[in-house]
Backbone as a printed PyTorch tensor [residue, N CA C, xyz], in Angstrom:
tensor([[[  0.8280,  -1.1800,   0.0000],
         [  0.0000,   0.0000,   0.0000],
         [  0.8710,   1.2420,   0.0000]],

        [[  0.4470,   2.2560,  -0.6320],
         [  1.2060,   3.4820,  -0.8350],
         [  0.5770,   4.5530,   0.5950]],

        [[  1.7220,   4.7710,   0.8290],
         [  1.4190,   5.8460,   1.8840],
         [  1.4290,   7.3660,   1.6890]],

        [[  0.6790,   8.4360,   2.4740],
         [  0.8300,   9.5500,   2.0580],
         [  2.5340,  10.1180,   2.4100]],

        [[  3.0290,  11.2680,   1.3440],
         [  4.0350,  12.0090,   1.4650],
         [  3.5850,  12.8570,   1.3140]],

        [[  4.1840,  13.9660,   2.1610],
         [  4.3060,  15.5220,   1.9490],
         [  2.3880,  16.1530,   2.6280]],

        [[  2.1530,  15.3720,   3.4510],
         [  0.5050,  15.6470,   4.0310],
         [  0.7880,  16.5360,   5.1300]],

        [[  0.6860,  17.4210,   6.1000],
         [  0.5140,  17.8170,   6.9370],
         [ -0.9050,  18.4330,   7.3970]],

        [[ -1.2550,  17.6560,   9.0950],
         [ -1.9960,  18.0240,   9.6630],
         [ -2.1950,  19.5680,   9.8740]],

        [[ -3.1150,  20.1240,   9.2560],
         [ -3.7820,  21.9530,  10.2650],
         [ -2.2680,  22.1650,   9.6100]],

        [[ -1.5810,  21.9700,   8.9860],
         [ -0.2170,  23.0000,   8.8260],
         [  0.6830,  23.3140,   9.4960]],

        [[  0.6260,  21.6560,  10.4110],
         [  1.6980,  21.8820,  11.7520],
         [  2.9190,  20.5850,  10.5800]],

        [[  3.8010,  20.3600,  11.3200],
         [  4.7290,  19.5820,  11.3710],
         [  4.5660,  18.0250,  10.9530]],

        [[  3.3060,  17.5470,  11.7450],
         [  3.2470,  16.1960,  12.0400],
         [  2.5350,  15.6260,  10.5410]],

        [[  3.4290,  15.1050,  10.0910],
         [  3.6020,  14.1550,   9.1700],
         [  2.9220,  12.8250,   9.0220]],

        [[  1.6290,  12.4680,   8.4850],
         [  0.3420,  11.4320,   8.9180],
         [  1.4480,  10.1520,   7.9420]],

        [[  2.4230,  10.1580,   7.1410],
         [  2.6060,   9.2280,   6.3600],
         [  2.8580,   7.8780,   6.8770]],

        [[  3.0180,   8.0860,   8.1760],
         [  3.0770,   5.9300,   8.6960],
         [  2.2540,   5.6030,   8.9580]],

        [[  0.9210,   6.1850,   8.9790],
         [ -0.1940,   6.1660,   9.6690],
         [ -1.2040,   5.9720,   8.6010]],

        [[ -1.4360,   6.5550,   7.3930],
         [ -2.1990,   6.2890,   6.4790],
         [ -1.6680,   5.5470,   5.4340]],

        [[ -2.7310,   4.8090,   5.3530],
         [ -2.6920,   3.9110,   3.9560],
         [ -3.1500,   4.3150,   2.5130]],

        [[ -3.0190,   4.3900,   2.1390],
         [ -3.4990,   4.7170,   0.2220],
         [ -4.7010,   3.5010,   0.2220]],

        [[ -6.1830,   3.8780,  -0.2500],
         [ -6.7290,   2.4140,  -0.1930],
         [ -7.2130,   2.1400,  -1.7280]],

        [[ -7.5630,   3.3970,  -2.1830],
         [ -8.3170,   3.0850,  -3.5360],
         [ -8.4350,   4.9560,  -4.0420]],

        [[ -9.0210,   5.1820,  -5.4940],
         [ -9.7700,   6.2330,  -5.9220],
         [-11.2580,   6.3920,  -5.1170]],

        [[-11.5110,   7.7220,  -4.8440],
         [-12.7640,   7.8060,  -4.7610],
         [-13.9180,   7.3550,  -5.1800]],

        [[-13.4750,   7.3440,  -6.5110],
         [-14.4950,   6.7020,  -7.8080],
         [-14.8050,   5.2490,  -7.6610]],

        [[-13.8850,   4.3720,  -6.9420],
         [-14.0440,   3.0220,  -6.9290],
         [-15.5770,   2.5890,  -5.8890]],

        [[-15.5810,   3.7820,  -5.0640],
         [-16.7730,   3.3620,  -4.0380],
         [-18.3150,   4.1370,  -4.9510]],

        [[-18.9530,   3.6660,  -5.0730],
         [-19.9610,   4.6940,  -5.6890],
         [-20.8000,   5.0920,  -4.3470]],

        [[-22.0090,   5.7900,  -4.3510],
         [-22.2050,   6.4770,  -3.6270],
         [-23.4520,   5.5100,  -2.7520]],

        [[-23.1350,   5.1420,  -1.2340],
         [-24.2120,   4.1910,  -0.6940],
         [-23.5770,   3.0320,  -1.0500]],

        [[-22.4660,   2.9870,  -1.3910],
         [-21.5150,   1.6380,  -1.4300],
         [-20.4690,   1.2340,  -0.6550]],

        [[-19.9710,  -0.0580,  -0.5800],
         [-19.0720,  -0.3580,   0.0390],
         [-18.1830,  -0.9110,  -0.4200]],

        [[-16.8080,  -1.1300,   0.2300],
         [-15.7930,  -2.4200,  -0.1970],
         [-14.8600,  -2.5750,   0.9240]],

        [[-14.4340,  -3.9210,   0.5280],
         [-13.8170,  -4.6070,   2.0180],
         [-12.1530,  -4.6460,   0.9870]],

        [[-10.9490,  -3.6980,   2.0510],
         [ -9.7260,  -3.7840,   1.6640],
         [ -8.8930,  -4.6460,   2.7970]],

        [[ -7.5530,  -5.1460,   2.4470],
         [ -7.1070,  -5.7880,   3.3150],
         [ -5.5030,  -5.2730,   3.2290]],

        [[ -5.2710,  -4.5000,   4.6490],
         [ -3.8740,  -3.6720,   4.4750],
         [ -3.1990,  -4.3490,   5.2080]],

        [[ -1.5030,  -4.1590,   5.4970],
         [ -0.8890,  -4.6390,   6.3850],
         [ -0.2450,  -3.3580,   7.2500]],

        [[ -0.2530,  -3.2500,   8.8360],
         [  0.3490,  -2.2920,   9.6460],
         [  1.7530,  -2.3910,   9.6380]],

        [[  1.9260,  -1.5400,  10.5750],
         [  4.0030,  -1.2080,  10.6940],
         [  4.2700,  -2.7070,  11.3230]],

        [[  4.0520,  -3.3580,  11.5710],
         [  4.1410,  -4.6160,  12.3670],
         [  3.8640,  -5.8570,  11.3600]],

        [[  3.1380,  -6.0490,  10.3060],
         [  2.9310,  -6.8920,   8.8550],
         [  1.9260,  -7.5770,   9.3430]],

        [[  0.8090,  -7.1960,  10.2960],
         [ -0.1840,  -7.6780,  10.9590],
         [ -1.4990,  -6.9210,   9.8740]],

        [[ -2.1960,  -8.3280,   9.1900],
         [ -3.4240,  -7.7920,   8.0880],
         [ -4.6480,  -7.0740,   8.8560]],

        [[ -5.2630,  -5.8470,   8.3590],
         [ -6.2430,  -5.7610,   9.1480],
         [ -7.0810,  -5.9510,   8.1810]],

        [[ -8.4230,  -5.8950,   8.2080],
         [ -9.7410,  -6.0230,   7.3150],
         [-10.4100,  -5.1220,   7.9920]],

        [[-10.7740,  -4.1450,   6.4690],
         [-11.6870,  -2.9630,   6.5810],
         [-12.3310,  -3.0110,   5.4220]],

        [[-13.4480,  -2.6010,   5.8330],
         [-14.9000,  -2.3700,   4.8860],
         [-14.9750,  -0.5280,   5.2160]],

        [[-14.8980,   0.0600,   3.6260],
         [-14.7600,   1.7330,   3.5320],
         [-16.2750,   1.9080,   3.2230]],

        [[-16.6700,   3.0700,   3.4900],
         [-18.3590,   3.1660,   3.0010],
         [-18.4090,   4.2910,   2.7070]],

        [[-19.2160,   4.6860,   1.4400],
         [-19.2790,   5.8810,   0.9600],
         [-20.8720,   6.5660,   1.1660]],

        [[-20.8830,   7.6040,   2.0430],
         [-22.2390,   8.0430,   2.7200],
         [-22.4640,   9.2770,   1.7990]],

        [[-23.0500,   9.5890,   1.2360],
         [-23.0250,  11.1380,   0.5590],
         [-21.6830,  11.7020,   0.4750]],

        [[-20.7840,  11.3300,  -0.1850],
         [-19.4960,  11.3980,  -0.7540],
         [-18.7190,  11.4430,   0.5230]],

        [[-19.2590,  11.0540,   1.7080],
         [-17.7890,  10.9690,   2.8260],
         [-17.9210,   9.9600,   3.4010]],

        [[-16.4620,   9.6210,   3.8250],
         [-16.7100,   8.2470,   3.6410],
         [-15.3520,   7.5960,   4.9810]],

        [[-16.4820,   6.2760,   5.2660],
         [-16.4440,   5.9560,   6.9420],
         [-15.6040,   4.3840,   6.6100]],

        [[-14.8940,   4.4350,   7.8300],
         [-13.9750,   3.1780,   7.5790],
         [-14.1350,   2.8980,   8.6290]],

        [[-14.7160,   1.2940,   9.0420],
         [-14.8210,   0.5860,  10.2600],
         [-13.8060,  -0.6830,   9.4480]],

        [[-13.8140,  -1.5680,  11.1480],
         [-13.2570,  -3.5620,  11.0790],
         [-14.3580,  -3.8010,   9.8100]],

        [[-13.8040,  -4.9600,   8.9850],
         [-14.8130,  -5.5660,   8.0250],
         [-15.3310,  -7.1480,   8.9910]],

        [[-14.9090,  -7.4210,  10.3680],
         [-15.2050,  -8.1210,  10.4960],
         [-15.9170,  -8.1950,  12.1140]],

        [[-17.3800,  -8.6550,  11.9210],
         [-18.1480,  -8.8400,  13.2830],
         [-17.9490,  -9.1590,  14.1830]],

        [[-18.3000,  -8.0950,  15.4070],
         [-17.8260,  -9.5410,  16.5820],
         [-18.5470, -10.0430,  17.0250]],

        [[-19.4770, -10.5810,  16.5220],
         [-20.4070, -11.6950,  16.6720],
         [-19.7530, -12.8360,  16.4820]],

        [[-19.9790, -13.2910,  14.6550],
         [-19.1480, -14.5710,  13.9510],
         [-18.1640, -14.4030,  13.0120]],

        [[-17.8190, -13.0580,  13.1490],
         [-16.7910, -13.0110,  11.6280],
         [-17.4460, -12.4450,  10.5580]],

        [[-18.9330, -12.3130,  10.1320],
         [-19.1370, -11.8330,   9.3180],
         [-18.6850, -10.3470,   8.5350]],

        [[-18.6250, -10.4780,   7.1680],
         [-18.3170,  -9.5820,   6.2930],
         [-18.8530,  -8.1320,   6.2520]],

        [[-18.5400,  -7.0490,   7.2510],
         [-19.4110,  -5.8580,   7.1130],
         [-19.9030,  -4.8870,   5.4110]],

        [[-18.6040,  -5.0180,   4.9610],
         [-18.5490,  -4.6640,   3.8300],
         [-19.8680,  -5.4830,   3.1470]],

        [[-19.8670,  -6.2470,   3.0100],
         [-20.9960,  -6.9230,   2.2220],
         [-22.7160,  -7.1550,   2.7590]],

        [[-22.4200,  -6.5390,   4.0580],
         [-23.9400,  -6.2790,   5.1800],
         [-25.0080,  -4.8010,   3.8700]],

        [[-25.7420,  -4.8140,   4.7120],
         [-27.0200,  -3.8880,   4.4170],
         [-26.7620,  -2.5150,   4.8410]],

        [[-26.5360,  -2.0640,   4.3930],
         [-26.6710,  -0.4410,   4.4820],
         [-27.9470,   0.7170,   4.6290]],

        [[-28.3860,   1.1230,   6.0880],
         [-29.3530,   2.0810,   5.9160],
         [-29.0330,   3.0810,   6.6320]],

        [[-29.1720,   4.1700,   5.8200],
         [-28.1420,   5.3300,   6.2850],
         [-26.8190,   5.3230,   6.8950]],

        [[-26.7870,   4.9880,   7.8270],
         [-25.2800,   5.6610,   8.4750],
         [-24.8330,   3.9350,   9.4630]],

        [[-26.0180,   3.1580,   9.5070],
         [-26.0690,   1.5850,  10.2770],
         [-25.9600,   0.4810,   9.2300]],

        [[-24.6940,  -0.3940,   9.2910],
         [-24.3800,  -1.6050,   8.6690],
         [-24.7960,  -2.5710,   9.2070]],

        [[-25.7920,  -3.6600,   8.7610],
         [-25.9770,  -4.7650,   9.0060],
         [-25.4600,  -6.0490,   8.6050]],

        [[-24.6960,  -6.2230,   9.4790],
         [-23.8260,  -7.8810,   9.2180],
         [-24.7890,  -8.5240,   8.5840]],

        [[-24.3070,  -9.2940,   7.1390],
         [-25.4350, -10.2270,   6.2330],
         [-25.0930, -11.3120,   6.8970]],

        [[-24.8370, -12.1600,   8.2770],
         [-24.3820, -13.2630,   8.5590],
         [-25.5000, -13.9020,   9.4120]],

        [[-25.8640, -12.6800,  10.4410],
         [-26.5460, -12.7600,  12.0220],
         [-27.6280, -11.7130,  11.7370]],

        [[-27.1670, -10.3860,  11.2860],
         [-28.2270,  -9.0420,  11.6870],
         [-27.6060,  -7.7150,  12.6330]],

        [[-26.4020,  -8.3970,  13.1250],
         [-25.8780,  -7.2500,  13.8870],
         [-25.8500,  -6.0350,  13.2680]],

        [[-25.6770,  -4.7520,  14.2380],
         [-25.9020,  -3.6510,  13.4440],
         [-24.4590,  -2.3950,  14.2060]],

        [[-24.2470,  -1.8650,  12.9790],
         [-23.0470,  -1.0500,  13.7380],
         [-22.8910,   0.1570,  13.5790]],

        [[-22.5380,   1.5300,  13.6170],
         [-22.4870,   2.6510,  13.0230],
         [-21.0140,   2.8100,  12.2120]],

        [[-21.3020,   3.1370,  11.1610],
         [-20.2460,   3.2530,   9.9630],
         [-19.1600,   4.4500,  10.3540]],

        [[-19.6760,   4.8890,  10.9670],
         [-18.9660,   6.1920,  11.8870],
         [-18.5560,   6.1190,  13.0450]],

        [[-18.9370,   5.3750,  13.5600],
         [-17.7060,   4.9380,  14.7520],
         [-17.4990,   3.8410,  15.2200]],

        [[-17.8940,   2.6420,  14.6730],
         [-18.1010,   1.4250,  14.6190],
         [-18.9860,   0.9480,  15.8970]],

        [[-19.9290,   1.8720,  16.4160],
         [-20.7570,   1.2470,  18.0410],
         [-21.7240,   0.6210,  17.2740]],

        [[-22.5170,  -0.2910,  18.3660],
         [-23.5870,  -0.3890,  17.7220],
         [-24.5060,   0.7840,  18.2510]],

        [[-26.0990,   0.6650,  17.3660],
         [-26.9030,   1.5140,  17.5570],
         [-27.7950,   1.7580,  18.7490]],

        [[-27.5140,   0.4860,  19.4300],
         [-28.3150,   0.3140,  20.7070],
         [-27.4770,   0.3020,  21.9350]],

        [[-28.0020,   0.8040,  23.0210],
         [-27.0180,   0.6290,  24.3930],
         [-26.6130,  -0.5580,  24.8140]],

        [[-25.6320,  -0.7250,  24.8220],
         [-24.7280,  -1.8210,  25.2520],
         [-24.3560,  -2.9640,  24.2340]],

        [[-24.7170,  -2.6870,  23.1070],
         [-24.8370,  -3.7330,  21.8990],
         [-22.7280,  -3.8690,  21.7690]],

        [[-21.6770,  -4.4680,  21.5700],
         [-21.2300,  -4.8590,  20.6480],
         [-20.1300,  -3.8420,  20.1190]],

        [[-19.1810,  -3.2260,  19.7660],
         [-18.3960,  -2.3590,  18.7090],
         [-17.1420,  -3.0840,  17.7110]],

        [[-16.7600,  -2.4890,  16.7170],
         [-15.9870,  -2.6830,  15.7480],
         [-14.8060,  -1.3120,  15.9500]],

        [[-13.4550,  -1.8210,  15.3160],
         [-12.7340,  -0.7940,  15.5520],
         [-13.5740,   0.0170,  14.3030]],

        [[-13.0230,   2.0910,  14.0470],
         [-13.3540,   2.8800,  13.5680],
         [-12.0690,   2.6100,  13.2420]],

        [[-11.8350,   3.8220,  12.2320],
         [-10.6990,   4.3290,  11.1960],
         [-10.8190,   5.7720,  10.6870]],

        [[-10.1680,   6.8090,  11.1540],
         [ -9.8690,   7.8450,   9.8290],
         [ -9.5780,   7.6250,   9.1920]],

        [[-10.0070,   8.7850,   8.3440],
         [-10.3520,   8.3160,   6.5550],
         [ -9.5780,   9.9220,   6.3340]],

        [[ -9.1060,  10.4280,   4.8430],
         [ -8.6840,  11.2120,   4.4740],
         [ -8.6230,  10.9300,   3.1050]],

        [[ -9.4510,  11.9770,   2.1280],
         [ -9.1770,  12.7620,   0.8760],
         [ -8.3870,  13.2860,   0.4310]],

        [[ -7.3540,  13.1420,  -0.5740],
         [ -6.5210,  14.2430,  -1.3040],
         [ -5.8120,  13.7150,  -2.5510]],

        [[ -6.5680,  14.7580,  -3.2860],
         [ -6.4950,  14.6700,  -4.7420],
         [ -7.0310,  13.3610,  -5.3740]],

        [[ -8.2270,  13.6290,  -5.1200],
         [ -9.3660,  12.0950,  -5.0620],
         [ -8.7220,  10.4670,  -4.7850]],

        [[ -8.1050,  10.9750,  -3.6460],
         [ -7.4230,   9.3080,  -3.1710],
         [ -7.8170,   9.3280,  -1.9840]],

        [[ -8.3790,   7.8990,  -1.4120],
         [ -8.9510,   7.6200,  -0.4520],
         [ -7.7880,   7.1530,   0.4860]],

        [[ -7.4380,   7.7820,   1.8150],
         [ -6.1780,   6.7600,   2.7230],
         [ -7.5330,   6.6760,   4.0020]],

        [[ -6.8250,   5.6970,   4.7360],
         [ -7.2540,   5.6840,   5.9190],
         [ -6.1740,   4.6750,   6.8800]],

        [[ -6.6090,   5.4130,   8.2200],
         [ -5.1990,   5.5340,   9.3160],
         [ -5.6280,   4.3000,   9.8780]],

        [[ -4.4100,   3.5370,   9.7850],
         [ -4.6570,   1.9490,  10.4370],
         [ -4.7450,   2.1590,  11.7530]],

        [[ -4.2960,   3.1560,  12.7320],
         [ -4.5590,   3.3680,  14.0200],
         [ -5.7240,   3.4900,  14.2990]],

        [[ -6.7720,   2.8380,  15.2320],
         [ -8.3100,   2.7510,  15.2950],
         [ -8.5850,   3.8350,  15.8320]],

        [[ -9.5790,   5.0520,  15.4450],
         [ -9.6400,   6.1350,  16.4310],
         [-10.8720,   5.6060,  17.8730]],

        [[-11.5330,   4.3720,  17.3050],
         [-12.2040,   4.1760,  18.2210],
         [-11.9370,   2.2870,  18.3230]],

        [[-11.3100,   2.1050,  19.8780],
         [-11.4700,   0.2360,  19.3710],
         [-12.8130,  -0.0790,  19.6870]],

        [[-13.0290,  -1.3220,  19.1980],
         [-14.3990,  -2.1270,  19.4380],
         [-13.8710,  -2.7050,  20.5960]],

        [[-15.1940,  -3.5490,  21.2630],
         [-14.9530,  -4.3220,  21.5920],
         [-16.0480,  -5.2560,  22.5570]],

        [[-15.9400,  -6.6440,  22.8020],
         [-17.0360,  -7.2530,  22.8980],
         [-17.8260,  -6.8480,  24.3980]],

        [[-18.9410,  -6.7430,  24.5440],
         [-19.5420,  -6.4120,  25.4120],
         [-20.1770,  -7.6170,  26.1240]],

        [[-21.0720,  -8.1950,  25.2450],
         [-21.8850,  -9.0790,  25.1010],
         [-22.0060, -10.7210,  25.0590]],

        [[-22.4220, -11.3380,  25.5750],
         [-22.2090, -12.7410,  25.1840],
         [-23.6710, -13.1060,  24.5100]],

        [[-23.0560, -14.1350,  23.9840],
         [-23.9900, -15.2340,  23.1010],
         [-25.0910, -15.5720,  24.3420]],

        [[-26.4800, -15.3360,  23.4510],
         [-27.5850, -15.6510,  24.2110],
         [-27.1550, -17.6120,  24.5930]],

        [[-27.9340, -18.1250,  25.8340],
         [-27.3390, -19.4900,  26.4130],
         [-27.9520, -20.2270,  25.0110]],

        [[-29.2260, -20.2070,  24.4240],
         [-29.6690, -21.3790,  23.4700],
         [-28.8980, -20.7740,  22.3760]],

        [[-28.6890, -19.5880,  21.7890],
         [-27.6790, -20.0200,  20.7290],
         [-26.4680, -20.4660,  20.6180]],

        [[-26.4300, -20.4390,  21.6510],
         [-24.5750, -21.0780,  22.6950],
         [-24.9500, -22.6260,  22.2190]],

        [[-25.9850, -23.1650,  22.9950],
         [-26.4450, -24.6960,  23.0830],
         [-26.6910, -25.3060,  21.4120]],

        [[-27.4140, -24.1500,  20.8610],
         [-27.4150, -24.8310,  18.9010],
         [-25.9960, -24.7940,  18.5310]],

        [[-25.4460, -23.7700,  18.9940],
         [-23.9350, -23.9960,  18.1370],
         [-22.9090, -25.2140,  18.7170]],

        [[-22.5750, -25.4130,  19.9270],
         [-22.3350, -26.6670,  19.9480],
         [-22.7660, -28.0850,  19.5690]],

        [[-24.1900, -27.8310,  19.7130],
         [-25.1530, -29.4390,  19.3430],
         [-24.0320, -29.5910,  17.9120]],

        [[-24.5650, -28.1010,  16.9370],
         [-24.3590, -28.3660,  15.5440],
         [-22.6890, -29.0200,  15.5370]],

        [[-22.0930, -27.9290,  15.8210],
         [-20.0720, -28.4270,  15.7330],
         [-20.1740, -29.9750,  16.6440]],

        [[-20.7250, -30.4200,  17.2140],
         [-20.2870, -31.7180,  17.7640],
         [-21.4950, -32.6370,  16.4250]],

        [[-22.4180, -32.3740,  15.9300],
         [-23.1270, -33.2960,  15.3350],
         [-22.2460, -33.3830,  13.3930]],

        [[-21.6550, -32.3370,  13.4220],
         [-20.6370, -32.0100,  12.1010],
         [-19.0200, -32.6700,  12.2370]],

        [[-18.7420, -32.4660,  13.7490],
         [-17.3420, -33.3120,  14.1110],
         [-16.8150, -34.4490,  13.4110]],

        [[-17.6550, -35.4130,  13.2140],
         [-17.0100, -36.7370,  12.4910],
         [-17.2260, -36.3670,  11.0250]],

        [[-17.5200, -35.3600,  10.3410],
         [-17.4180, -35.2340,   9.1940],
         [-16.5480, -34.1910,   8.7300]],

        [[-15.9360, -33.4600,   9.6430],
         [-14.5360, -32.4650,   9.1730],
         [-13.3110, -33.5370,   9.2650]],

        [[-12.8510, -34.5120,   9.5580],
         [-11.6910, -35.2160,   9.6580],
         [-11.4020, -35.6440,   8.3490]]])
C-alpha cells in the first residue's frame, strides 16, 4: 500500500505518512456503497476494513463482526447503520458502536481525501470491543451443531 508524502496536519509539522494507507480512488466506491480492503500495519499484521461511501464521505470501520466473523462490507446499508449479512448485527459506519445501548463495537478508522485518493489511518480512532455474550440457546445450537458435524470435518 502506498502511503501519504508531503501531508501535513492543520499546517503543523506532524507528518500522517506511517499512519495512512493509500486504499483506492474515490471513484471506486460509488455512492451508498461499500468495499472490504485488506492492508498490512508497521508490524505486517493484516487488518480487514470495509470503507463506506455516505453522501461522498466516507467511513472506515473492522470488516469483520464480533459476533461470527461476518463480512461488514458486504452487510445492508441504511443510512449511516451496517448490518452484518451473517446474524443481523448492526453497527455505526462512523464509529463502529452499535446503535443500541450496550450492543457490541468494531474498531473505527480515519479516513482522508486528497487529490481524489482515499487513505485511511490503520490506528483505530475508536477500538471495538465485545460487550456481550452469546444468548445461552444459541450457545447450546452452536455446539449441538459443531459436535453433530465433528465426524465429518476429519
Amino acid at each position: 500500500m502506498k502511503k501519504i508524502t508531503g501531508y501535513k496536519k492543520n499546517g503543523n509539522n506532524n507528518d500522517l505518512s506511517n499512519d495512512f494507507h493509500f486504499i483506492c480512488l474515490i471513484t471506486d466506491i460509488a455512492l451508498g456503497k461499500s468495499r472490504s480492503v485488506s492492508v498490512s500495519d508497521r508490524k505486517g499484521t493484516r487488518i480487514e476494513i470495509a470503507v463506506f461511501n455516505i453522501d461522498g464521505k466516507y467511513y472506515a470501520i473492522s470488516n469483520t463482526c464480533k459476533h461470527e466473523g461476518g463480512p461488514l462490507s458486504q452487510g445492508i446499508l441504511q443510512e449511516k447503520i451496517v448490518t452484518c449479512p451473517w446474524h443481523g448485527w448492526k453497527y455505526s459506519v462512523i464509529d463502529g458502536k452499535a446503535p443500541h445501548t450496550g450492543g457490541d463495537s468494531v474498531d473505527s478508522y480515519e479516513t482522508k481525501v486528497i487529490n481524489e485518493k482515499l487513505y485511511v489511518n490503520l490506528i483505530p480512532k475508536n477500538l471495538g470491543k465485545r460487550v456481550t455474550e452469546s444468548h445461552e440457546s444459541y450457545t447450546n445450537l452452536k455446539n449441538a451443531v459443531s459436535g453433530y458435524l465433528q465426524p465429518y470435518e476429519q
